[in-house]
Short mmCIF file of C-alpha atoms and ligand atoms in Angstrom, two decimals:
data_model
loop_
_atom_site.label_atom_id
_atom_site.label_comp_id
_atom_site.label_asym_id
_atom_site.label_seq_id
_atom_site.Cartn_x
_atom_site.Cartn_y
_atom_site.Cartn_z
CA UNK A 1 85.54 104.81 102.99
CA UNK A 2 89.14 103.77 103.63
CA UNK A 3 91.99 105.78 102.12
CA UNK A 4 95.35 104.33 101.12
CA UNK A 5 98.34 105.91 99.43
CA UNK A 6 101.71 104.90 98.14
CA UNK A 7 104.29 106.43 95.83
CA UNK A 8 103.07 104.03 93.16
CA UNK A 9 101.88 100.51 92.47
CA UNK A 10 103.38 98.86 95.56
CA UNK A 11 100.49 99.90 97.76
CA UNK A 12 98.27 97.58 95.73
CA UNK A 13 99.76 94.75 97.81
CA UNK A 14 98.22 96.37 100.91
CA UNK A 15 94.96 97.07 99.11
CA UNK A 16 94.72 93.39 98.10
CA UNK A 17 95.04 92.23 101.73
CA UNK A 18 92.57 94.86 102.87
CA UNK A 19 89.98 93.70 100.34
CA UNK A 20 90.41 90.09 101.46
CA UNK A 21 89.70 91.14 105.06
CA UNK A 22 87.03 93.76 104.36
CA UNK A 23 85.45 92.80 101.03
CA UNK A 24 82.52 95.18 101.36
CA UNK A 25 84.61 98.23 102.34
CA UNK A 26 84.82 101.12 99.89
CA UNK A 27 88.41 102.18 99.30
CA UNK A 28 90.27 104.95 97.56
CA UNK A 29 93.84 104.28 96.49
CA UNK A 30 96.12 107.19 95.63
CA UNK A 31 99.40 106.51 93.83
CA UNK A 32 101.76 109.48 93.83
CA UNK A 33 103.44 108.43 90.62
CA UNK A 34 104.48 112.00 89.81
CA UNK A 35 107.03 111.55 92.61
CA UNK A 36 107.91 107.83 92.49
CA UNK A 37 110.35 106.52 93.69
CA UNK A 38 110.12 107.95 97.19
CA UNK A 39 113.08 105.91 98.37
CA UNK A 40 115.66 108.17 96.71
CA UNK A 41 114.21 111.44 98.10
CA UNK A 42 115.38 113.56 101.03
CA UNK A 43 113.64 113.47 104.38
CA UNK A 44 112.44 117.03 103.88
CA UNK A 45 110.82 116.16 100.53
CA UNK A 46 109.26 113.02 101.98
CA UNK A 47 107.77 114.89 104.91
CA UNK A 48 106.20 117.39 102.48
CA UNK A 49 104.78 114.57 100.34
CA UNK A 50 103.42 112.79 103.42
CA UNK A 51 101.68 115.96 104.57
CA UNK A 52 100.19 116.53 101.09
CA UNK A 53 99.01 112.91 100.73
CA UNK A 54 97.33 112.83 104.14
CA UNK A 55 95.63 116.14 103.28
CA UNK A 56 94.44 114.72 99.96
CA UNK A 57 92.92 111.62 101.57
CA UNK A 58 91.33 113.75 104.29
CA UNK A 59 89.77 115.91 101.56
CA UNK A 60 88.08 112.78 100.15
CA UNK A 61 86.38 112.36 103.55
CA UNK A 62 87.92 108.99 104.41
CA UNK A 63 87.08 107.31 107.74
CA UNK A 64 90.60 105.93 108.16
CA UNK A 65 93.96 106.04 106.42
CA UNK A 66 95.56 102.64 106.01
CA UNK A 67 99.17 103.38 105.23
CA UNK A 68 100.49 101.58 102.17
CA UNK A 69 103.91 103.27 102.04
CA UNK A 70 106.67 102.26 104.45
CA UNK A 71 108.92 105.13 103.43
CA UNK A 72 106.28 107.63 104.57
CA UNK A 73 105.81 105.71 107.83
CA UNK A 74 109.57 105.73 108.37
CA UNK A 75 109.61 109.52 108.00
CA UNK A 76 106.68 109.85 110.40
CA UNK A 77 108.45 107.60 112.91
CA UNK A 78 111.44 109.91 112.75
CA UNK A 79 109.75 113.34 112.66
CA UNK A 80 106.19 112.71 113.92
CA UNK A 81 102.91 112.35 112.02
CA UNK A 82 101.54 115.47 110.35
CA UNK A 83 97.99 116.24 111.49
CA UNK A 84 95.17 114.26 109.93
CA UNK A 85 91.43 114.27 110.51
CA UNK A 86 91.16 110.49 109.99
CA UNK A 87 92.93 107.92 112.19
CA UNK A 88 96.11 106.55 110.61
CA UNK A 89 97.21 102.91 110.69
CA UNK A 90 101.00 102.76 110.64
CA UNK A 91 102.50 99.99 108.53
CA UNK A 92 105.76 99.72 110.50
CA UNK A 93 103.75 99.13 113.69
CA UNK A 94 101.92 96.35 111.86
CA UNK A 95 105.25 94.87 110.79
CA UNK A 96 106.45 94.87 114.41
CA UNK A 97 103.26 93.12 115.53
CA UNK A 98 103.67 90.50 112.80
CA UNK A 99 107.30 89.87 113.77
CA UNK A 100 106.36 89.61 117.47
CA UNK A 101 103.52 87.21 116.70
CA UNK A 102 105.84 85.04 114.60
CA UNK A 103 108.37 84.87 117.46
CA UNK A 104 111.21 85.73 115.07
CA UNK A 105 114.55 86.70 116.63
CA UNK A 106 116.94 87.08 113.69
CA UNK A 107 115.20 89.37 111.27
CA UNK A 108 116.19 91.00 107.99
CA UNK A 109 114.31 94.01 106.64
CA UNK A 110 114.51 94.94 102.96
CA UNK A 111 113.34 98.49 102.35
CA UNK A 112 113.99 101.65 100.35
CA UNK A 113 117.19 103.63 100.88
CA UNK A 114 115.20 106.36 102.67
CA UNK A 115 113.56 103.88 105.03
CA UNK A 116 116.86 102.18 105.85
CA UNK A 117 118.51 105.62 106.23
CA UNK A 118 115.84 106.73 108.70
CA UNK A 119 116.54 103.62 110.83
CA UNK A 120 112.85 103.41 111.72
CA UNK A 121 112.41 99.67 111.30
CA UNK A 122 115.40 98.82 113.49
CA UNK A 123 114.33 101.27 116.20
CA UNK A 124 110.73 100.08 116.21
CA UNK A 125 111.53 96.37 116.26
CA UNK A 126 114.27 96.68 118.90
CA UNK A 127 112.13 98.82 121.19
CA UNK A 128 109.18 96.43 121.02
CA UNK A 129 110.83 93.00 120.88
CA UNK A 130 113.54 92.28 123.45
CA UNK A 131 116.68 90.53 122.23
CA UNK A 132 115.82 90.81 118.55
CA UNK A 133 118.63 90.94 116.00
CA UNK A 134 117.74 93.22 113.05
CA UNK A 135 119.61 93.89 109.83
CA UNK A 136 118.21 96.46 107.37
CA UNK A 137 119.18 96.22 103.71
CA UNK A 138 118.30 98.79 101.02
CA UNK A 139 117.00 97.55 97.67
CA UNK A 140 116.73 100.67 95.45
CA UNK A 141 116.67 98.73 92.17
CA UNK A 142 113.37 96.97 92.84
CA UNK A 143 110.77 99.78 92.86
CA UNK A 144 111.57 100.97 89.29
CA UNK A 145 111.23 97.35 88.07
CA UNK A 146 107.79 96.94 89.63
CA UNK A 147 106.68 100.36 88.33
CA UNK A 148 107.80 99.33 84.84
CA UNK A 149 105.87 96.06 85.14
CA UNK A 150 109.10 94.07 84.92
CA UNK A 151 108.25 91.45 87.52
CA UNK A 152 108.90 88.17 85.65
CA UNK A 153 112.07 86.75 84.17
CA UNK A 154 115.81 87.18 84.53
CA UNK A 155 116.09 90.92 85.21
CA UNK A 156 113.97 91.07 88.41
CA UNK A 157 115.31 87.68 89.50
CA UNK A 158 118.92 88.93 89.25
CA UNK A 159 118.01 92.16 91.06
CA UNK A 160 116.46 90.22 93.94
CA UNK A 161 119.44 87.81 94.03
CA UNK A 162 121.74 90.81 94.35
CA UNK A 163 119.75 92.12 97.36
CA UNK A 164 119.64 88.70 99.00
CA UNK A 165 123.41 88.33 98.62
CA UNK A 166 123.66 90.94 101.40
CA UNK A 167 121.55 88.85 103.77
CA UNK A 168 122.72 86.11 106.06
CA UNK A 169 120.95 82.85 105.32
CA UNK A 170 120.42 82.02 109.00
CA UNK A 171 117.69 84.64 109.33
CA UNK A 172 114.39 83.49 110.84
CA UNK A 173 112.45 85.95 108.75
CA UNK A 174 112.74 88.61 106.08
CA UNK A 175 110.31 91.52 106.34
CA UNK A 176 109.16 93.28 103.18
CA UNK A 177 109.75 96.84 104.40
CA UNK A 178 108.52 98.29 101.11
CA UNK A 179 105.11 97.53 99.66
CA UNK A 180 106.48 97.08 96.14
CA UNK A 181 108.56 94.04 97.11
CA UNK A 182 105.81 91.45 97.75
CA UNK A 183 105.10 91.67 94.01
CA UNK A 184 108.53 90.01 93.62
CA UNK A 185 107.94 87.45 96.36
CA UNK A 186 108.60 84.39 94.19
CA UNK A 187 112.10 85.68 93.39
CA UNK A 188 112.81 86.22 97.11
CA UNK A 189 111.55 82.71 97.81
CA UNK A 190 113.80 81.26 95.09
CA UNK A 191 116.83 83.19 96.42
CA UNK A 192 116.33 82.42 100.12
CA UNK A 193 114.84 78.94 100.04
CA UNK A 194 112.07 77.67 102.30
CA UNK A 195 113.78 78.15 105.67
CA UNK A 196 113.47 81.94 105.86
CA UNK A 197 109.92 83.12 106.60
CA UNK A 198 108.81 85.98 104.34
CA UNK A 199 106.78 88.55 106.30
CA UNK A 200 104.49 90.93 104.44
CA UNK A 201 103.24 93.51 107.00
CA UNK A 202 100.18 94.07 104.80
CA UNK A 203 98.40 91.06 106.31
CA UNK A 204 98.66 92.50 109.84
CA UNK A 205 97.81 95.95 108.51
CA UNK A 206 94.55 94.59 107.07
CA UNK A 207 93.80 92.70 110.30
CA UNK A 208 94.24 95.92 112.31
CA UNK A 209 92.07 97.85 109.85
CA UNK A 210 89.29 95.30 110.34
CA UNK A 211 89.62 95.67 114.14
CA UNK A 212 89.61 99.46 113.94
CA UNK A 213 86.70 99.84 111.56
CA UNK A 214 84.51 96.78 112.12
CA UNK A 215 80.96 97.41 110.87
CA UNK A 216 81.87 100.94 109.80
CA UNK A 217 83.79 99.41 106.89
CA UNK A 218 80.59 98.13 105.27
CA UNK A 219 79.97 99.61 101.81
CA UNK A 220 79.63 98.44 98.21
CA UNK A 221 83.16 97.00 97.99
CA UNK A 222 84.16 99.63 95.43
CA UNK A 223 87.72 100.86 94.85
CA UNK A 224 88.54 104.23 93.28
CA UNK A 225 92.04 104.54 91.82
CA UNK A 226 93.72 107.94 91.60
CA UNK A 227 97.22 108.80 90.39
CA UNK A 228 99.23 112.00 90.17
CA UNK A 229 100.86 110.48 87.06
CA UNK A 230 99.50 109.25 83.72
CA UNK A 231 96.04 107.84 84.41
CA UNK A 232 95.66 105.49 81.42
CA UNK A 233 99.10 103.94 81.99
CA UNK A 234 98.34 103.64 85.70
CA UNK A 235 95.04 101.82 85.23
CA UNK A 236 96.63 99.38 82.77
CA UNK A 237 99.42 98.64 85.25
CA UNK A 238 96.97 98.23 88.14
CA UNK A 239 95.19 95.52 86.14
CA UNK A 240 98.50 93.80 85.35
CA UNK A 241 99.83 93.88 88.93
CA UNK A 242 96.52 92.76 90.42
CA UNK A 243 96.46 89.93 87.85
CA UNK A 244 100.00 88.86 88.75
CA UNK A 245 99.13 88.81 92.49
CA UNK A 246 96.24 86.39 91.80
CA UNK A 247 98.54 83.83 90.14
N1 DGL B 1 106.24 101.41 98.26
C1 DGL B 1 106.84 102.40 99.08
C2 DGL B 1 107.29 101.86 100.42
O1 DGL B 1 106.63 100.98 100.95
C3 DGL B 1 107.75 103.41 98.43
C4 DGL B 1 108.67 102.91 97.38
C5 DGL B 1 109.39 104.03 96.63
O2 DGL B 1 108.69 104.83 95.99
O3 DGL B 1 110.62 104.12 96.69
O4 DGL B 1 108.24 102.31 100.99
#
């Protein structure tokens, strides 16, 4: 079984890619909605939440932890990974591999305030890709919109426009450095036009999971959803977000 966690619904974008790659894998997805949004929390709090979430997934007996939260990866990049029984696939490493494979040189990263504050994306990309130009932009308004299911219409479009106003339009690529943001991809596409490549690290994350687990990922293709928040509301929102990603 593969374990994933996020602060909330954003990690479903990673789960969706993982299921495309490994359709018969059994997965367990934990959304820490009692503490969402992570992006506004202190590093100390985030490190504690990361430790607790890894421990929770380990207690389920998972074979691997496929990270679905960039903010937690950013904290681990800065302070080191807490111990875990299962191997951990880091989402920021997957993002760097995707950027390297795409050959992008002028790259924007949109992420939570905590991720941008930790500087982890910039450090990782610059250390692995020579001559890369990276600009990191926080987008704190977007996670609450996705959690509230407000993903269509004027409000999310204006919020994404506001974020994109801080980006130069001669970027080669924009990396979704938060797993909630791919849910709003069409608004980013509308704001940035066709010239800027949109990079969702989840695709590379799923590719690496398939390489890591291979045959061991074979199961019944079942997903178990767990939240630290309101379960009925969570399951209704999961269905809505998964529906909107299929459109
Ligand atoms: N979706 C998470 C990430 O990738 C966290 C978003 C939040 O709770 O602020 O960073």
